[in-house]
PDB file of N, CA and C in Angstrom:
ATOM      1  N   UNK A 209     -17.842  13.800  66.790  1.00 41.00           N
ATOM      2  CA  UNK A 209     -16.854  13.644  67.839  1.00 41.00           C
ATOM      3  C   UNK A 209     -15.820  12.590  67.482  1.00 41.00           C
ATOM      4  N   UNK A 210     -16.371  11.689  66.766  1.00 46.00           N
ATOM      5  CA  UNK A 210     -15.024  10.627  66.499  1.00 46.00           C
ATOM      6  C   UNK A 210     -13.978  11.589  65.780  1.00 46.00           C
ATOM      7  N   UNK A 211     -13.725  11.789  64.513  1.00 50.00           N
ATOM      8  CA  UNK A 211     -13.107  12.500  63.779  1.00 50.00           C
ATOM      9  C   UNK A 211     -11.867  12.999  64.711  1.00 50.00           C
ATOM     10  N   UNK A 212     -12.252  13.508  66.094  1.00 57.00           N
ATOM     11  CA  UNK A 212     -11.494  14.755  66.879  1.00 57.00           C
ATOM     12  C   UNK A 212     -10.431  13.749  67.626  1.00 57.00           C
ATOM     13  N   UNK A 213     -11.556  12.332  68.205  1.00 62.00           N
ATOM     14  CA  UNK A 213     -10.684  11.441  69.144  1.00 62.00           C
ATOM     15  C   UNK A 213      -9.886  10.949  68.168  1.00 62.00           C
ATOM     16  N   UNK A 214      -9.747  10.457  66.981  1.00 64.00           N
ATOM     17  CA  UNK A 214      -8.934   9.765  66.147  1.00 64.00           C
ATOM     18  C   UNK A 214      -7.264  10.816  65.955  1.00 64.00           C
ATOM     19  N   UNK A 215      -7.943  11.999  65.877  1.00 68.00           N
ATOM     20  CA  UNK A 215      -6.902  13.009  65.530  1.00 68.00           C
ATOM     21  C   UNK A 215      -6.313  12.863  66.668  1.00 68.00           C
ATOM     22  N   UNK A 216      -6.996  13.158  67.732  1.00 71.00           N
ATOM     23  CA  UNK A 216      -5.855  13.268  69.209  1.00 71.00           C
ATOM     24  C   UNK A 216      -5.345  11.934  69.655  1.00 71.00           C
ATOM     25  N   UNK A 217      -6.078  11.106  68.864  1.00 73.00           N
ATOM     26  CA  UNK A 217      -5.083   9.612  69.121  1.00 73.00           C
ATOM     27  C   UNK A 217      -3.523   9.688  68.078  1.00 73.00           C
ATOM     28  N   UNK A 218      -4.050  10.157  67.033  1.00 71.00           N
ATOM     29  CA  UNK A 218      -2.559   9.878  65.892  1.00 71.00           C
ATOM     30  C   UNK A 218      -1.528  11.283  66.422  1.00 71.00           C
ATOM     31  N   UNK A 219      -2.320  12.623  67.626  1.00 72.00           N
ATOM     32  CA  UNK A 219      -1.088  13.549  67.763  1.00 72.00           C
ATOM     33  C   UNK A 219      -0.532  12.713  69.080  1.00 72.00           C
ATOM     34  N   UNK A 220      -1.617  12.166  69.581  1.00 80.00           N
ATOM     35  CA  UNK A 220      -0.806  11.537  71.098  1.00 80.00           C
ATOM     36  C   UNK A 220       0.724  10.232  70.946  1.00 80.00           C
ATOM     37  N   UNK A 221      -0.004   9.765  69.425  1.00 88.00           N
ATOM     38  CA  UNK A 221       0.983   8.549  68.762  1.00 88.00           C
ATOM     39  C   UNK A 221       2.185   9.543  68.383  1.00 88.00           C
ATOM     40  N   UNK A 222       2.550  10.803  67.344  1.00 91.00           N
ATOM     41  CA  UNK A 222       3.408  11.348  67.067  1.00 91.00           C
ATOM     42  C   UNK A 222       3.924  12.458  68.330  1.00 91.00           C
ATOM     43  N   UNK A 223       3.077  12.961  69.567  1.00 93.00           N
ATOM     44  CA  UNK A 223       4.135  12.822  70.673  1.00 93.00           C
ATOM     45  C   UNK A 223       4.863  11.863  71.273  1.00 93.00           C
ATOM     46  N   UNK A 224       4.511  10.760  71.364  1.00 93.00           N
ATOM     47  CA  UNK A 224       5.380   9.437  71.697  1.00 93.00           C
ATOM     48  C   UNK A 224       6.393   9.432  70.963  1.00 93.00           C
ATOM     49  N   UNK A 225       6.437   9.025  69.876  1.00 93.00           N
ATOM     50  CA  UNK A 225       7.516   9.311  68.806  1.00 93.00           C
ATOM     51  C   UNK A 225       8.387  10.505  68.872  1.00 93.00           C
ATOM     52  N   UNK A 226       8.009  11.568  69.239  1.00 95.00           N
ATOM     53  CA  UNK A 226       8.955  12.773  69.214  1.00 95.00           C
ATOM     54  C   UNK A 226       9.893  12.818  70.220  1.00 95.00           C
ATOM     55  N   UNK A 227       9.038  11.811  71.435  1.00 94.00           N
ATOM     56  CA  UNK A 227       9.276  12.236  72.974  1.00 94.00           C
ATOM     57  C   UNK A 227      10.720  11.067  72.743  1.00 94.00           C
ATOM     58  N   UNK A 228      10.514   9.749  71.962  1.00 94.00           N
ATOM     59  CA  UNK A 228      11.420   8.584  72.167  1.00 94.00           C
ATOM     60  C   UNK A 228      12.881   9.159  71.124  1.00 94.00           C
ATOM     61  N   UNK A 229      12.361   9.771  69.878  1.00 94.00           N
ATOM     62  CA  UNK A 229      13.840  10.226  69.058  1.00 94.00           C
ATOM     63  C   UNK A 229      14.540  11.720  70.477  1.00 94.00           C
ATOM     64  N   UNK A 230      13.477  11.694  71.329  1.00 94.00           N
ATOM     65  CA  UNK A 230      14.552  12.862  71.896  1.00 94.00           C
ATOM     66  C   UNK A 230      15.454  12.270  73.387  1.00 94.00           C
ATOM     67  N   UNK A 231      15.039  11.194  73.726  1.00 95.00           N
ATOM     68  CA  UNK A 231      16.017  10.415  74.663  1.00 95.00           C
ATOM     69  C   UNK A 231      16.694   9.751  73.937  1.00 95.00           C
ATOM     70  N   UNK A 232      16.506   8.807  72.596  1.00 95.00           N
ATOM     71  CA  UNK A 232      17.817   7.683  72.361  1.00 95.00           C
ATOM     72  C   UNK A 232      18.091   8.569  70.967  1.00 95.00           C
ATOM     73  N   UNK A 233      17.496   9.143  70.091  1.00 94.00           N
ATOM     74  CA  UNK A 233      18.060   9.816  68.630  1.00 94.00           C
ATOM     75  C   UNK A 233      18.637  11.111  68.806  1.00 94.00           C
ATOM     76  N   UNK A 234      19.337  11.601  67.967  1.00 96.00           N
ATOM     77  CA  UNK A 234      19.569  13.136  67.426  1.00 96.00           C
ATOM     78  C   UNK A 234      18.772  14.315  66.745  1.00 96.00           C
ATOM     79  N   UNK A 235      18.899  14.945  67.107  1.00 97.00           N
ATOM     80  CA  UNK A 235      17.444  16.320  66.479  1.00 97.00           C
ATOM     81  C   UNK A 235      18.276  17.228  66.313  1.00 97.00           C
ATOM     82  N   UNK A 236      18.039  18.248  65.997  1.00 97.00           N
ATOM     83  CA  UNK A 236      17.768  19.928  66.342  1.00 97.00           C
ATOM     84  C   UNK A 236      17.037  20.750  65.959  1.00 97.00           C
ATOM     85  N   UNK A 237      16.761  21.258  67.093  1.00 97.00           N
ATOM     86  CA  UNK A 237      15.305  22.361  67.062  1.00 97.00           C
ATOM     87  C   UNK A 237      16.175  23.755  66.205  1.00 97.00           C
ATOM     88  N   UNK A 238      14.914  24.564  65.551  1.00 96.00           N
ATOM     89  CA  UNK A 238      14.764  25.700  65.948  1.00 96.00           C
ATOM     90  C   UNK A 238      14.935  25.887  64.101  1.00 96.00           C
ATOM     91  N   UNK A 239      14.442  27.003  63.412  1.00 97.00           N
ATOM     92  CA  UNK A 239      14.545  27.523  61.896  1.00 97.00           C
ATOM     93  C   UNK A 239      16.120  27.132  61.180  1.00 97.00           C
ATOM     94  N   UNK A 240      16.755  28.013  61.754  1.00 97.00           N
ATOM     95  CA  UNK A 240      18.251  27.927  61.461  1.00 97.00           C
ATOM     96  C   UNK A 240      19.344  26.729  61.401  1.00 97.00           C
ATOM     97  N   UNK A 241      18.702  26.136  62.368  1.00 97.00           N
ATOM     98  CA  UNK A 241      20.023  24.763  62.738  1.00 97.00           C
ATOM     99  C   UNK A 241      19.147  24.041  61.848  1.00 97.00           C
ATOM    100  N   UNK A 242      17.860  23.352  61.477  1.00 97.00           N
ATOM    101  CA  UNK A 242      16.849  22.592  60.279  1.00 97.00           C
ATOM    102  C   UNK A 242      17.245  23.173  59.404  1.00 97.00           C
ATOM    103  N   UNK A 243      17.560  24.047  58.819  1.00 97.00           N
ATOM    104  CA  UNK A 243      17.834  24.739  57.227  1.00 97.00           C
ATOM    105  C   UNK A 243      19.533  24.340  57.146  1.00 97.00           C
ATOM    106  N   UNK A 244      20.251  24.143  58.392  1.00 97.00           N
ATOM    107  CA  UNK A 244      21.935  23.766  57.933  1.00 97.00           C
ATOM    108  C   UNK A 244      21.708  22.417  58.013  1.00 97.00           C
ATOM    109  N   UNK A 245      21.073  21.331  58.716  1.00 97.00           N
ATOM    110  CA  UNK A 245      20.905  20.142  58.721  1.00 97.00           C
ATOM    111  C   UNK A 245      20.188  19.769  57.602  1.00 97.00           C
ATOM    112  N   UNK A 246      19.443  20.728  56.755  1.00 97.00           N
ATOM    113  CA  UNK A 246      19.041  20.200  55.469  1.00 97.00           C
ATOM    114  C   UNK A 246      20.211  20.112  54.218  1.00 97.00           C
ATOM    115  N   UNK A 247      20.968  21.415  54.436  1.00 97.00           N
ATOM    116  CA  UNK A 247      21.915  22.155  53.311  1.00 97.00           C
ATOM    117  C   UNK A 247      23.032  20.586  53.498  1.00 97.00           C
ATOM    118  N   UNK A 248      23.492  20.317  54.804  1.00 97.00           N
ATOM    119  CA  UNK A 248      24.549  19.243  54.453  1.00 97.00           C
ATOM    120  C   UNK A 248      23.900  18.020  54.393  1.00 97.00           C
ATOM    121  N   UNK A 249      22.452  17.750  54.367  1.00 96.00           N
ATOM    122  CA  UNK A 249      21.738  16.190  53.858  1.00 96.00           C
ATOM    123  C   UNK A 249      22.093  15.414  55.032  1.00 96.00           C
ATOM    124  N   UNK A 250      21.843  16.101  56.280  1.00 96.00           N
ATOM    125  CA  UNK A 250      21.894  14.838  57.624  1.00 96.00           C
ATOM    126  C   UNK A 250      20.687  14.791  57.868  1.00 96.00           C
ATOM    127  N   UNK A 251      19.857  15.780  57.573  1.00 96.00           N
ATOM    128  CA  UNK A 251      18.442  15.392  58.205  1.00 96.00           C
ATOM    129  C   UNK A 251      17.315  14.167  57.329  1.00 96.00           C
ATOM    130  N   UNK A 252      16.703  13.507  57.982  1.00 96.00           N
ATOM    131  CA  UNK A 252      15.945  12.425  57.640  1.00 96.00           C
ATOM    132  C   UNK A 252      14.598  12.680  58.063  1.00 96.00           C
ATOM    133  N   UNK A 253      14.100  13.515  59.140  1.00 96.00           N
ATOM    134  CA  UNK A 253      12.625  13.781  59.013  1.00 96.00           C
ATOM    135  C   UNK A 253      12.874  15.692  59.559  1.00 96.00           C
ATOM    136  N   UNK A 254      12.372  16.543  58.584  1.00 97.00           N
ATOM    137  CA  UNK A 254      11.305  17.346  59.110  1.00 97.00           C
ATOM    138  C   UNK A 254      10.367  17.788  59.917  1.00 97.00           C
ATOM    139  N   UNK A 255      10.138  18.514  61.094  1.00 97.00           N
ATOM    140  CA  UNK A 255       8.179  18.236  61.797  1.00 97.00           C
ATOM    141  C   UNK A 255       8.417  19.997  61.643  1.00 97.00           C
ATOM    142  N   UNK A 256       7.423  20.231  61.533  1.00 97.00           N
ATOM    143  CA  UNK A 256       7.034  21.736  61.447  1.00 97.00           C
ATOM    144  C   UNK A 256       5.441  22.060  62.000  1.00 97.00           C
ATOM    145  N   UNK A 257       5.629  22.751  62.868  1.00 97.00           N
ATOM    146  CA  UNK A 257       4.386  23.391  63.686  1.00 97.00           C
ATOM    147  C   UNK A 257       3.534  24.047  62.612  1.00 97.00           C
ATOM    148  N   UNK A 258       2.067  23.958  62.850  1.00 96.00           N
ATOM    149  CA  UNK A 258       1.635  24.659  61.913  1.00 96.00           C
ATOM    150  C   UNK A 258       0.963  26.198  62.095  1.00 96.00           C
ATOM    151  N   UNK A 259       1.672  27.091  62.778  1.00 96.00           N
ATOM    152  CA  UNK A 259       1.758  27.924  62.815  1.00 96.00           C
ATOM    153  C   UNK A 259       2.749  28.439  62.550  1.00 96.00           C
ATOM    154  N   UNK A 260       3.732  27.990  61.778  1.00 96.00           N
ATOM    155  CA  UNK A 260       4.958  28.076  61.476  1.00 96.00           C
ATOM    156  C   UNK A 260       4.809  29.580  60.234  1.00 96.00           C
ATOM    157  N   UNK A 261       5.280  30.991  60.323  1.00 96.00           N
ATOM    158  CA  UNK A 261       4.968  31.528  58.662  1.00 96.00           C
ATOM    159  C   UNK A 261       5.089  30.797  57.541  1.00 96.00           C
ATOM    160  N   UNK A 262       4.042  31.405  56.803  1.00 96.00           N
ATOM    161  CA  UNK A 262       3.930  30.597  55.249  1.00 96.00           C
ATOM    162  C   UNK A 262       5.351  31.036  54.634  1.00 96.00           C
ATOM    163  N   UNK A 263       6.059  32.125  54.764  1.00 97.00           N
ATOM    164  CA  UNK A 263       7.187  31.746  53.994  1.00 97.00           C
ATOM    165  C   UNK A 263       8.172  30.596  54.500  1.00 97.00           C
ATOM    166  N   UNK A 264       8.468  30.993  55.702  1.00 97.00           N
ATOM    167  CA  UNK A 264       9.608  29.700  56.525  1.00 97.00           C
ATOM    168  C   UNK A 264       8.832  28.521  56.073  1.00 97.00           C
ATOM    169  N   UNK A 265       7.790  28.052  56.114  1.00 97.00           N
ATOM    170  CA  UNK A 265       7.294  26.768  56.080  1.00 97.00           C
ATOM    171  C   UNK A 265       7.947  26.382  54.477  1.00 97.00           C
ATOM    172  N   UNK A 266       7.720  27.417  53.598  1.00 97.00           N
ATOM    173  CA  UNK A 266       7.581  27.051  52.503  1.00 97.00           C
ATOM    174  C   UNK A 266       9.078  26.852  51.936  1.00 97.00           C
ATOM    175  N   UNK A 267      10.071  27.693  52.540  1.00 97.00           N
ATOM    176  CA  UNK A 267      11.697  27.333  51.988  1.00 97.00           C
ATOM    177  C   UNK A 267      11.964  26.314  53.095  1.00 97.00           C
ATOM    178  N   UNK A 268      11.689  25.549  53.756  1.00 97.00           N
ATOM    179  CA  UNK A 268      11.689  24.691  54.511  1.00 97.00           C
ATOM    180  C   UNK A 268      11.280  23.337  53.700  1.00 97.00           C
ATOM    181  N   UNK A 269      10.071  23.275  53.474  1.00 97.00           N
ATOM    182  CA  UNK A 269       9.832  22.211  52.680  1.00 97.00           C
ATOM    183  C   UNK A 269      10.683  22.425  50.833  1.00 97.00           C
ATOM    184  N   UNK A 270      10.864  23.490  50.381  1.00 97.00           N
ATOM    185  CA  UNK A 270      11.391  23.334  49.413  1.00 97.00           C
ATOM    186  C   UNK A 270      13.021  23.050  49.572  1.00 97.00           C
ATOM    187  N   UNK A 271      13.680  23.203  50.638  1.00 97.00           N
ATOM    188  CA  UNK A 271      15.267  22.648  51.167  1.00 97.00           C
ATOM    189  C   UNK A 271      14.675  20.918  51.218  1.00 97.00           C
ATOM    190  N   UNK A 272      13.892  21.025  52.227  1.00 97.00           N
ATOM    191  CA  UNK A 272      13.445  19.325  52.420  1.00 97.00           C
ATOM    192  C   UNK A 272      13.248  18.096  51.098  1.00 97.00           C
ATOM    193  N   UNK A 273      12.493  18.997  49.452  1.00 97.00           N
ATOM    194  CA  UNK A 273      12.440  18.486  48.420  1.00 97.00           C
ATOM    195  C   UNK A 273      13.890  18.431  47.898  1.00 97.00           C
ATOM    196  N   UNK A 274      14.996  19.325  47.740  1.00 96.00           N
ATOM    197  CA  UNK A 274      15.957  19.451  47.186  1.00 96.00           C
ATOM    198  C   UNK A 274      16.541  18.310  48.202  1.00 96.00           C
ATOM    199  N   UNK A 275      16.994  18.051  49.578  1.00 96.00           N
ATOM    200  CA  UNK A 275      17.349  16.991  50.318  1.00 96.00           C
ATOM    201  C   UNK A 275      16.616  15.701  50.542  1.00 96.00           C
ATOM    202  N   UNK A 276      15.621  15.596  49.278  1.00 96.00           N
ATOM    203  CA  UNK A 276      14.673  14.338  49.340  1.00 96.00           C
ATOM    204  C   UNK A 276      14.392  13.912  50.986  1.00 96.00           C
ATOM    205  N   UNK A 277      14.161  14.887  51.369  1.00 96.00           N
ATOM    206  CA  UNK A 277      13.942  14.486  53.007  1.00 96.00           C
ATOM    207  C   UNK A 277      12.346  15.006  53.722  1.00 96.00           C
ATOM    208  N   UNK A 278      11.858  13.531  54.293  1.00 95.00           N
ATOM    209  CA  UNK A 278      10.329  14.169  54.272  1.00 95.00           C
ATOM    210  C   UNK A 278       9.670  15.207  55.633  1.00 95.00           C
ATOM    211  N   UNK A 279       9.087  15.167  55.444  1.00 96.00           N
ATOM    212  CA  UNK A 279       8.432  16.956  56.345  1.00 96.00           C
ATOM    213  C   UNK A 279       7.043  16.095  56.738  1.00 96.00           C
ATOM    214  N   UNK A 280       6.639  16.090  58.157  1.00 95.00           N
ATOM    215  CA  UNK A 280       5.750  16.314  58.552  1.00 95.00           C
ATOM    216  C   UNK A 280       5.114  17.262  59.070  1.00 95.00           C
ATOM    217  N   UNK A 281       4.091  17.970  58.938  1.00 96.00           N
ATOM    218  CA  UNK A 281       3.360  18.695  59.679  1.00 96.00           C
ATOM    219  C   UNK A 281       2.464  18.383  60.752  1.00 96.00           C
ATOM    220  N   UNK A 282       3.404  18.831  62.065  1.00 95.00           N
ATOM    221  CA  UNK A 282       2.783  18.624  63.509  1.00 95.00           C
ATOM    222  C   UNK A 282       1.265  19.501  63.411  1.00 95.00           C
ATOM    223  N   UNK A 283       0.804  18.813  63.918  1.00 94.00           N
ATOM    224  CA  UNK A 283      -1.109  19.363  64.311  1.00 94.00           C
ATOM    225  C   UNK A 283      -0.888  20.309  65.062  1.00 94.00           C
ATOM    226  N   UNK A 284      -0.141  20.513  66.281  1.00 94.00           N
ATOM    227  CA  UNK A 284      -0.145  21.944  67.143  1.00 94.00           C
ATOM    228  C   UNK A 284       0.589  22.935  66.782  1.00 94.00           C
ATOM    229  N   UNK A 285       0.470  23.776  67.742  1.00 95.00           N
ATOM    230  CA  UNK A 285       1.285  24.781  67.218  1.00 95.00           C
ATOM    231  C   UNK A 285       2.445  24.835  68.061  1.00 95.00           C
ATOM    232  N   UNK A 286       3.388  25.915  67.440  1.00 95.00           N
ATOM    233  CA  UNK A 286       4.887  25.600  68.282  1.00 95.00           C
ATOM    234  C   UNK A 286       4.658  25.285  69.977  1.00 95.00           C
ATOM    235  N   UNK A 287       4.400  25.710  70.432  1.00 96.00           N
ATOM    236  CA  UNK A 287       4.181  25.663  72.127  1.00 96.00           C
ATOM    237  C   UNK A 287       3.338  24.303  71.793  1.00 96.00           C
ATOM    238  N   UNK A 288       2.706  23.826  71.176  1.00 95.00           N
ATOM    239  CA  UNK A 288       2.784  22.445  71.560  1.00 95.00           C
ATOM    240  C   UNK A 288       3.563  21.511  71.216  1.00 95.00           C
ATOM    241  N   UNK A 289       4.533  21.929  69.849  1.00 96.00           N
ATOM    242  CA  UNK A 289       5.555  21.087  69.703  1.00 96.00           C
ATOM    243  C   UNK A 289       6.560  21.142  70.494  1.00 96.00           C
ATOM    244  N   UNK A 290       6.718  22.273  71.250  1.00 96.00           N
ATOM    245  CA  UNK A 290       8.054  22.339  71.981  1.00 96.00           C
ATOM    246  C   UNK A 290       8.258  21.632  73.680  1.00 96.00           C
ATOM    247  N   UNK A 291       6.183  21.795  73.909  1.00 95.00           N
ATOM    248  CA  UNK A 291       6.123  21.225  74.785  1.00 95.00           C
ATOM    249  C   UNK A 291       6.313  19.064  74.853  1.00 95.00           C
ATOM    250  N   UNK A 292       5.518  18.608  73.435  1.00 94.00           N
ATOM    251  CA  UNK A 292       6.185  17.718  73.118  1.00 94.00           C
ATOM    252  C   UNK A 292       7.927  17.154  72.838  1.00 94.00           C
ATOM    253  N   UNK A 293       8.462  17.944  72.820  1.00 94.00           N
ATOM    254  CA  UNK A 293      10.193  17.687  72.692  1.00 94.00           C
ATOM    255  C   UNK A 293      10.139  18.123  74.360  1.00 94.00           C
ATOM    256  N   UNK A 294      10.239  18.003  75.228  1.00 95.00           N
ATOM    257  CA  UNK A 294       9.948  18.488  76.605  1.00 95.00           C
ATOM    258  C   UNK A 294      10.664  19.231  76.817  1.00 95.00           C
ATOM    259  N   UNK A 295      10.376  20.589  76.066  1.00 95.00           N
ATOM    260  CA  UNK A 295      11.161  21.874  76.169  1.00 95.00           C
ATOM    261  C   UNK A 295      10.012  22.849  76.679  1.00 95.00           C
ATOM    262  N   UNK A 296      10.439  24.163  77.511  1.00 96.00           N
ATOM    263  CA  UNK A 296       9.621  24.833  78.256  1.00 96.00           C
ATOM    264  C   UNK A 296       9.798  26.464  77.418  1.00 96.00           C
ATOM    265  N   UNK A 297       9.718  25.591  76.013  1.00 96.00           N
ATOM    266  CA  UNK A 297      10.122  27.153  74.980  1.00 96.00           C
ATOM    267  C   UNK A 297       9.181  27.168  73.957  1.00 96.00           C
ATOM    268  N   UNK A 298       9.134  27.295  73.159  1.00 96.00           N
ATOM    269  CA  UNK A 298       8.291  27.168  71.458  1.00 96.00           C
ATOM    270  C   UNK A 298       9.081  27.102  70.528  1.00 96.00           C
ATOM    271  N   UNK A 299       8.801  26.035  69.818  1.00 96.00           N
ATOM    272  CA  UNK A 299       9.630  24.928  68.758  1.00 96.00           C
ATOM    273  C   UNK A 299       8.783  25.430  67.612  1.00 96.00           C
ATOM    274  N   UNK A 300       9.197  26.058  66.135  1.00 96.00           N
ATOM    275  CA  UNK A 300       8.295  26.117  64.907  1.00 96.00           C
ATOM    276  C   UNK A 300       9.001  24.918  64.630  1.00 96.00           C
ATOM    277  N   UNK A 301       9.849  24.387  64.485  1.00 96.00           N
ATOM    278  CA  UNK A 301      10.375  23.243  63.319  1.00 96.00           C
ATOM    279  C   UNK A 301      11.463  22.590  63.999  1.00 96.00           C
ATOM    280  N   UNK A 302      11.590  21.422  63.498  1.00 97.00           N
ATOM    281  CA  UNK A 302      12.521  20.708  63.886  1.00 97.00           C
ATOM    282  C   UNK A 302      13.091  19.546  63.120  1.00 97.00           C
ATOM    283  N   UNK A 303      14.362  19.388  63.339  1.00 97.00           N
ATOM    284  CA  UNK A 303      15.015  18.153  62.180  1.00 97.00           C
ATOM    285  C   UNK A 303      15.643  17.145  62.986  1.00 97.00           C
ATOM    286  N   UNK A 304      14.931  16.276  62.283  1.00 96.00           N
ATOM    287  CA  UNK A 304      15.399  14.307  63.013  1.00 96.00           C
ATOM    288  C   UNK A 304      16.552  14.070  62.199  1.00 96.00           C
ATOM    289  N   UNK A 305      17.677  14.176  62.964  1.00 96.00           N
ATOM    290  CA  UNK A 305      19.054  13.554  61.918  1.00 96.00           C
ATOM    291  C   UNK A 305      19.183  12.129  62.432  1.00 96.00           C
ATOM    292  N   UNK A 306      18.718  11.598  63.696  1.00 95.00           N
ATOM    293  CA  UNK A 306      18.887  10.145  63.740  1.00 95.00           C
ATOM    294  C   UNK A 306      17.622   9.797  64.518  1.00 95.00           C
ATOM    295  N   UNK A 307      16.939   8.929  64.339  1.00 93.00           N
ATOM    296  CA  UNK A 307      15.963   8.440  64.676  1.00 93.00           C
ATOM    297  C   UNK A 307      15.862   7.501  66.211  1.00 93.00           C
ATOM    298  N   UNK A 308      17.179   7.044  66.011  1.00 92.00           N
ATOM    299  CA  UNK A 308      17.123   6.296  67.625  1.00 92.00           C
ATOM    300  C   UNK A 308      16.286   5.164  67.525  1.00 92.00           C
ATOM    301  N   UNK A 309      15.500   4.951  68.365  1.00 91.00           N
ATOM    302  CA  UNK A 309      14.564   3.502  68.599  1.00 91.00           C
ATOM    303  C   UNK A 309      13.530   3.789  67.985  1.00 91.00           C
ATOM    304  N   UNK A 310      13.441   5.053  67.745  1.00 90.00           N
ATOM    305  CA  UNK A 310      11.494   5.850  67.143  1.00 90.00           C
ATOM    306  C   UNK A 310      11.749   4.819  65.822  1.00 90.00           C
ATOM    307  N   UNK A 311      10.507   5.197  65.381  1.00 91.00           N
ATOM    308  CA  UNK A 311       9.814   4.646  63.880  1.00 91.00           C
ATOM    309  C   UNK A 311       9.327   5.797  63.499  1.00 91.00           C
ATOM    310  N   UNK A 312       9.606   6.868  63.912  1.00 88.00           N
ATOM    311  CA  UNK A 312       9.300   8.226  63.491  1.00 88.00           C
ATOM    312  C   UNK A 312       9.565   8.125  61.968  1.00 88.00           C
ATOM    313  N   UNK A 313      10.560   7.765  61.598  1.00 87.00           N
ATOM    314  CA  UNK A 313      10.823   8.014  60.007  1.00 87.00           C
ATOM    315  C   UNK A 313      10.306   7.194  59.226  1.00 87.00           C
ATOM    316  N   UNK A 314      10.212   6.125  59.557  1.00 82.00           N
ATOM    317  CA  UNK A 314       9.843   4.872  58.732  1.00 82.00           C
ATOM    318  C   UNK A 314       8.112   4.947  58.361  1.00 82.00           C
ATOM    319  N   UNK A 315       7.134   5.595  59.805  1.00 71.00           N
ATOM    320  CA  UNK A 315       5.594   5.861  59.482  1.00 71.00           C
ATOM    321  C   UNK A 315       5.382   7.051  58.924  1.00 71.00           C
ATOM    322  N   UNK A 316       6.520   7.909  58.086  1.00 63.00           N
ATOM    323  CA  UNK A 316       6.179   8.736  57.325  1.00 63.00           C
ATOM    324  C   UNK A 316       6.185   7.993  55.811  1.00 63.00           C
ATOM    325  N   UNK A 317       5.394   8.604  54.861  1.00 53.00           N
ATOM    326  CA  UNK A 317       5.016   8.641  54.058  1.00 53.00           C
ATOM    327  C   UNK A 317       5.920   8.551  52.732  1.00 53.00           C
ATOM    328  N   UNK A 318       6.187   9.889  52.937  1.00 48.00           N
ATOM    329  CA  UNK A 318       7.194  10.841  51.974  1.00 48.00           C
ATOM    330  C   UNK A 318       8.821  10.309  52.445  1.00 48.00           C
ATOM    331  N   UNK A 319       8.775  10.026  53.436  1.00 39.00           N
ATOM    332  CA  UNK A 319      10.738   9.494  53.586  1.00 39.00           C
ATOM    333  C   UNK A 319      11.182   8.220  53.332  1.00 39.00           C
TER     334      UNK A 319
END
């Protein structure tokens, strides 16, 4: 049982974070608008649902390597990422072009 609470502590920490870049930072949701925010190098974090298809996921993160820009993979699936961005839709992916007050970018890894 620990294992599970730790996980739902670090998704409850990266909804906080998602929830704060979407009142004071810049985003945009959705496949299409993340693949043009990669192509002109504004985006700075990646999140991708992991139910996202293995191909989209995969020219997604390979735009993200070519834009040295890092990619997280959200633990839920779109309907829970979208419900985290407090949207009443389903989110596969999404791109952080400004971070705002979050530390969203900075506790990634790869960015």
């Amino acid at each position: 049982m620990a294992p599970k609470q730790g996980s739902k502590k670090a998704a409850e920490g990266m909804n906080s974070r998602i929830q704060l870049v979407m009142r004071s930072g810049r985003y945009t949701l959705g496949y299409k608008s993340t693949l043009k925010t990669l192509r002109r190098g504004q985006s700075k974090l990646v999140l991708i649902s992991n139910n996202c298809p293995a191909l989209r996921k995969s020219e997604i993160e390979y735009y993200a390597m070519l834009a040295k820009t890092g990619v997280h993979h959200y633990a839920g699936n779109n309907v829970d990422l979208g419900t985290a961005c407090g949207r009443y839709y389903r989110v596969s992916c999404m791109s952080v072009t400004d971070p705002g007050d979050s530390d969203i970018v900075k506790d990634e890894p790869s960015a």
